[in-house]
Coordinates of C-alpha atoms in Angstrom, one line a residue:
X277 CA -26.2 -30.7 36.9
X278 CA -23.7 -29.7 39.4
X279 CA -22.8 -31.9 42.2
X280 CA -20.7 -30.6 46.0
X281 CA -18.1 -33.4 46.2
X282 CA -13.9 -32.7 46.0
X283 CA -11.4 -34.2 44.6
X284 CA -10.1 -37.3 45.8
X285 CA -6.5 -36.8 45.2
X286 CA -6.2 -33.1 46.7
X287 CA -7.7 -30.6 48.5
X288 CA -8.4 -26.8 47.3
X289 CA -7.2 -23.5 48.8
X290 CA -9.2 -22.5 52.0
X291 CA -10.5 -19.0 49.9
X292 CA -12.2 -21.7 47.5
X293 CA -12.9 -24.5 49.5
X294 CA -15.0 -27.2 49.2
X295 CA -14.3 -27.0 45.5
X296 CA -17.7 -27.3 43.9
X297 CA -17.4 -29.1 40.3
X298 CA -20.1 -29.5 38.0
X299 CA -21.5 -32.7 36.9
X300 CA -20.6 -32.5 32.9
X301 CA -17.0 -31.9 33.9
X302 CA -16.7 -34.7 36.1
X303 CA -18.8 -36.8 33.1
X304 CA -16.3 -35.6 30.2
X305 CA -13.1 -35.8 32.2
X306 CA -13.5 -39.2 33.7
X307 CA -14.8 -40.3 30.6
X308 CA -13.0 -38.9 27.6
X309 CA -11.0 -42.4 26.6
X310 CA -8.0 -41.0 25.5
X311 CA -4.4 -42.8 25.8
X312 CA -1.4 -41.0 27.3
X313 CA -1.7 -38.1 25.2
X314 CA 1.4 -35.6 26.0
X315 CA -0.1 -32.5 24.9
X316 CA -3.3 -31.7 26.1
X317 CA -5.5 -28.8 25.5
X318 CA -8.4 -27.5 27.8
X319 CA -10.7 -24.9 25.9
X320 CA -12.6 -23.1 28.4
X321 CA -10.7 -24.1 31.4
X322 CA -13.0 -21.8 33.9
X323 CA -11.5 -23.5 37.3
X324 CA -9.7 -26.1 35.8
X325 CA -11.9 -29.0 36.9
X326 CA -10.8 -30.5 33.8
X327 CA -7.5 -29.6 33.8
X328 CA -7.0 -30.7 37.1
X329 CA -9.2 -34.2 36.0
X330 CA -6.4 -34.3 33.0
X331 CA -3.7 -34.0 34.9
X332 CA -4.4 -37.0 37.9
X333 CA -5.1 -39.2 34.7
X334 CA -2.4 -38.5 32.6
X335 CA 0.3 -37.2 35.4
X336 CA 3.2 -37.0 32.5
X337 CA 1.3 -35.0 30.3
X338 CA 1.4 -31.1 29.4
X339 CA -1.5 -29.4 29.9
X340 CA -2.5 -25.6 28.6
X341 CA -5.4 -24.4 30.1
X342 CA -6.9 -21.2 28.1
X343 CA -9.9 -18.9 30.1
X344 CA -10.9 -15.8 28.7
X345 CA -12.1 -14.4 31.8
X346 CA -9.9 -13.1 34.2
X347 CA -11.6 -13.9 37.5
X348 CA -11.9 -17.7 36.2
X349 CA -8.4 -17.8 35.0
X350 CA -6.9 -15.9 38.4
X351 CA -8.8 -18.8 40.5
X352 CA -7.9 -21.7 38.0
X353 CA -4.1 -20.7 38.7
X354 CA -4.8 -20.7 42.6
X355 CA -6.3 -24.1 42.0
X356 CA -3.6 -25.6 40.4
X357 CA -1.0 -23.9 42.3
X358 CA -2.5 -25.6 45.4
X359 CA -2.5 -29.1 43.4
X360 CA 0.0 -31.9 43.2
X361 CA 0.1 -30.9 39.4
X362 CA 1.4 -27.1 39.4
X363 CA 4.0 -28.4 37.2
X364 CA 1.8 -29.9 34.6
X365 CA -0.7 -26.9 33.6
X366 CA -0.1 -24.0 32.4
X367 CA -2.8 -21.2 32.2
X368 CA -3.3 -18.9 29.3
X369 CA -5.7 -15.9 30.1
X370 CA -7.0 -15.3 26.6
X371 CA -9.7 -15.9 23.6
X372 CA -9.3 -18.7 22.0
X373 CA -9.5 -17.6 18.5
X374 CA -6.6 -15.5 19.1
X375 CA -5.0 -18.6 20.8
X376 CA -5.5 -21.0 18.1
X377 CA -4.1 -18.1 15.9
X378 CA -1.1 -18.2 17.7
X379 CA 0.0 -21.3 19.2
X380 CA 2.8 -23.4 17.5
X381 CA 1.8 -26.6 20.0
X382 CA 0.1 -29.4 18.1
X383 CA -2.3 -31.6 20.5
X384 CA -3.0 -35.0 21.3
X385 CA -5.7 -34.2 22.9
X386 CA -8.2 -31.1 22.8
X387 CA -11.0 -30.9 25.7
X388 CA -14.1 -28.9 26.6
X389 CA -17.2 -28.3 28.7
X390 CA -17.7 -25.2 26.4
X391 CA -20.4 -22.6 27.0
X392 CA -23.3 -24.2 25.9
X393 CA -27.2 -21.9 26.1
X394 CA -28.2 -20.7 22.8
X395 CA -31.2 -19.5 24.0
X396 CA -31.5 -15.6 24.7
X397 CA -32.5 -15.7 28.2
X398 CA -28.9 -14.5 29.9
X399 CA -27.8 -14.5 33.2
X400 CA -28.3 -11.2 35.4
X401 CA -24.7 -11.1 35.8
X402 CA -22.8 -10.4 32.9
X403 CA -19.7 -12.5 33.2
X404 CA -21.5 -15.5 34.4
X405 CA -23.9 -14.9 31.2
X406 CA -21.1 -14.4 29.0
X407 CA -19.3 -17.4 30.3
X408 CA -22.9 -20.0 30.1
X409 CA -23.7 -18.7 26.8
X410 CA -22.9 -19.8 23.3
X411 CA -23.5 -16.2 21.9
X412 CA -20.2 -15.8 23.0
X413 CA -18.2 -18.4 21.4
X414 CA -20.8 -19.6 18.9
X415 CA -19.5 -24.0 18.2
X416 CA -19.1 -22.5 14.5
X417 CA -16.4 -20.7 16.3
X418 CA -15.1 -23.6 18.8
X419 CA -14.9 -25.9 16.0
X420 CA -13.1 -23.8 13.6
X421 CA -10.7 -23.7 16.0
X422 CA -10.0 -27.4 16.6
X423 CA -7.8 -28.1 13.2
X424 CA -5.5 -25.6 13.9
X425 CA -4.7 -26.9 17.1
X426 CA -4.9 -30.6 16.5
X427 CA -1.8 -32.9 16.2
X428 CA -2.9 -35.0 13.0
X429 CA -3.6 -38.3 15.6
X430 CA -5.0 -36.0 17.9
X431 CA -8.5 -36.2 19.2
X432 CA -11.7 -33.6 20.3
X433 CA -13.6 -34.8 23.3
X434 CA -16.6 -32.4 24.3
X435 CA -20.2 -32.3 26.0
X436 CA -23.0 -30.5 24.7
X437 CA -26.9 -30.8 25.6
X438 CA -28.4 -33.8 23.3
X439 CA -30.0 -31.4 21.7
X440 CA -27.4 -29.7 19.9
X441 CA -25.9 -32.9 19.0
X442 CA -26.8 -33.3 15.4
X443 CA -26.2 -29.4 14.5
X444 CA -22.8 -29.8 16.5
X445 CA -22.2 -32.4 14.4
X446 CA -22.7 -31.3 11.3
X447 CA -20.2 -28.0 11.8
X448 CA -17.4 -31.0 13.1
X449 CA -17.8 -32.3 10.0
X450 CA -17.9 -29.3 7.4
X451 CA -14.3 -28.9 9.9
X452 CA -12.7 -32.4 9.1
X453 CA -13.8 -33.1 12.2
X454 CA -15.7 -36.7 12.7
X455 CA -16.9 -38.6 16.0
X456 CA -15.1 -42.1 17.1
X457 CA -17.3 -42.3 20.3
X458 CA -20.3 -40.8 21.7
X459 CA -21.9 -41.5 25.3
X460 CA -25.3 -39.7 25.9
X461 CA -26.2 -38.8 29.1
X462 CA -29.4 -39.7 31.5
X463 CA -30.4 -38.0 34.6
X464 CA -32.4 -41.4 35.7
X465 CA -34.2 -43.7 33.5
X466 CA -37.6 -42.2 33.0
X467 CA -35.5 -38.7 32.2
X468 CA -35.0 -37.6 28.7
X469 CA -31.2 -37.8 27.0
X470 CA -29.6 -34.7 28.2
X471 CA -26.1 -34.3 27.5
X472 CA -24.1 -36.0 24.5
X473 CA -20.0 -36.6 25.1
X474 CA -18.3 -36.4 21.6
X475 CA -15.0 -37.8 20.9
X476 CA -13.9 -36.5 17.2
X477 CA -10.9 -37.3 15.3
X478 CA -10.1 -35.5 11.9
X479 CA -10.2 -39.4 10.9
X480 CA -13.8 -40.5 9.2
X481 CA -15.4 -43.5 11.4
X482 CA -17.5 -45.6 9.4
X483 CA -20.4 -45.8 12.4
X484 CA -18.9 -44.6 15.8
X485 CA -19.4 -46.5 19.2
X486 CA -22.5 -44.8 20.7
X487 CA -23.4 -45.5 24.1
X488 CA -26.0 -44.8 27.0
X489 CA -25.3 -43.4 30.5
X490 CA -27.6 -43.4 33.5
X491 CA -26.9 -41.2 36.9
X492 CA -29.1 -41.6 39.3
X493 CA -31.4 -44.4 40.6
X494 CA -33.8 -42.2 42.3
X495 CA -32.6 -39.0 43.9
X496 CA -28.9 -38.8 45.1
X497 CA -28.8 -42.7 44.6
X498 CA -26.3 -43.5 42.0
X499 CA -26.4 -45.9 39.6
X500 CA -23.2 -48.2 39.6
X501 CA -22.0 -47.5 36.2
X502 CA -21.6 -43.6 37.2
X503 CA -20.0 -44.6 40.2
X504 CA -17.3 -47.0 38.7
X505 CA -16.7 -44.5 35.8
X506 CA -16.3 -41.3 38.6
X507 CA -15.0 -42.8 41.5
X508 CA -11.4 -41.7 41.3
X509 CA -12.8 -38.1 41.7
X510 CA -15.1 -38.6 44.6
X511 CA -14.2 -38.7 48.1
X512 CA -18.1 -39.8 48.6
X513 CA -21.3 -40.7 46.9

């Protein structure tokens, strides 16, 4: 799902312009309901869509964007460098396993769009495949890395295709790590679920809020509920 709109609050450089933003990272960033966390973590931070989404929500918060890939991470620091929040994110150019294995900053809040295609079908272009595939950075791996990294009231929001939901899951959990809120994602209504938005904490929830999310009425008609919950990121549906 990918979707041509900008930004509402702020235009991008002219070298990336119009900045195209994909529609999971629009979903998870609008929707991840956290409360003024001060440190915030962005795994995977490619062009730092959610960065940048973290940032116009929670304008006195620090962010730390980490992109393994140097062409992502060089065009995630023009794109914040061109925002009104250069101030607020900071980009780290490196794995992060080696990041988690380093960092001494504890986080309110940990977010990802993570690469997500287990299958073995992989991209012609190498860094594209390596970026859209899970071989990469397997979620055994992602999640392993969450409780180092965690402040211990700190919560993991993430999207993941619905079908990877209940192994996904179970690896949170054999990490400490258990969901508090979970939205699962519609195209339209006749369309199967397709993405699942996690929000974990390493706090057990007895039975987590689950909800349902629909996009589209028909084709580029959208419902009102995806409206209201993206409309601060939209200059037009």
């Amino acid at each position: 799902m990918s979707s041509p709109f900008h930004f509402k609050q702020f235009s991008i450089s002219q070298e990336y312009s119009p900045m195209k933003v994909g529609t999971d990272s629009v979903l998870l960033g609008a929707w991840t309901p956290a409360t003024n966390p001060t440190y915030i973590l962005d795994i995977g931070a490619g062009t730092g869509v959610l960065s940048l989404m973290m940032a116009q929500r929670f304008p006195l918060s620090h962010i730390h964007a980490v992109e393994l890939h140097s062409l992502s991470a060089k065009e995630c620091r023009l794109n914040v460098s061109l925002s009104p929040w250069h101030q607020a994110v900071e980009v780290f150019e490196m794995d992060i396993r080696d990041f988690a294995s380093t960092s001494a900053t504890a986080y309110d809040l940990i977010i990802s769009n993570p690469p997500f295609f287990s299958e073995n079908t992989l991209s012609p272009d190498r860094v594209r495949a390596m970026a859209r595939s899970n071989e990469y950075l397997p979620f055994s791996d992602l999640l392993s890395c969450i409780p180092l990294l965690l402040a211990p009231q700190g919560f993991f929001s993430v999207i993941i295709p619905y079908r990877e939901e209940e192994s996904f899951l179970q690896i949170a959990m054999e990490n400490g790590l258990f969901p508090t809120q979970i939205l699962h994602v519609q195209g339209n209504s006749l369309s199967p679920v397709k993405r699942s938005l996690l929000f974990l904490s390493a706090q057990e929830s007895p039975l987590p809020i689950a909800e349902k999310l629909i996009i589209e009425k028909e084709r580029h008609q959208y419902t009102q509920e995806y409206q209201e919950l993206t409309k601060n990121f939209y200059l037009q549906f």
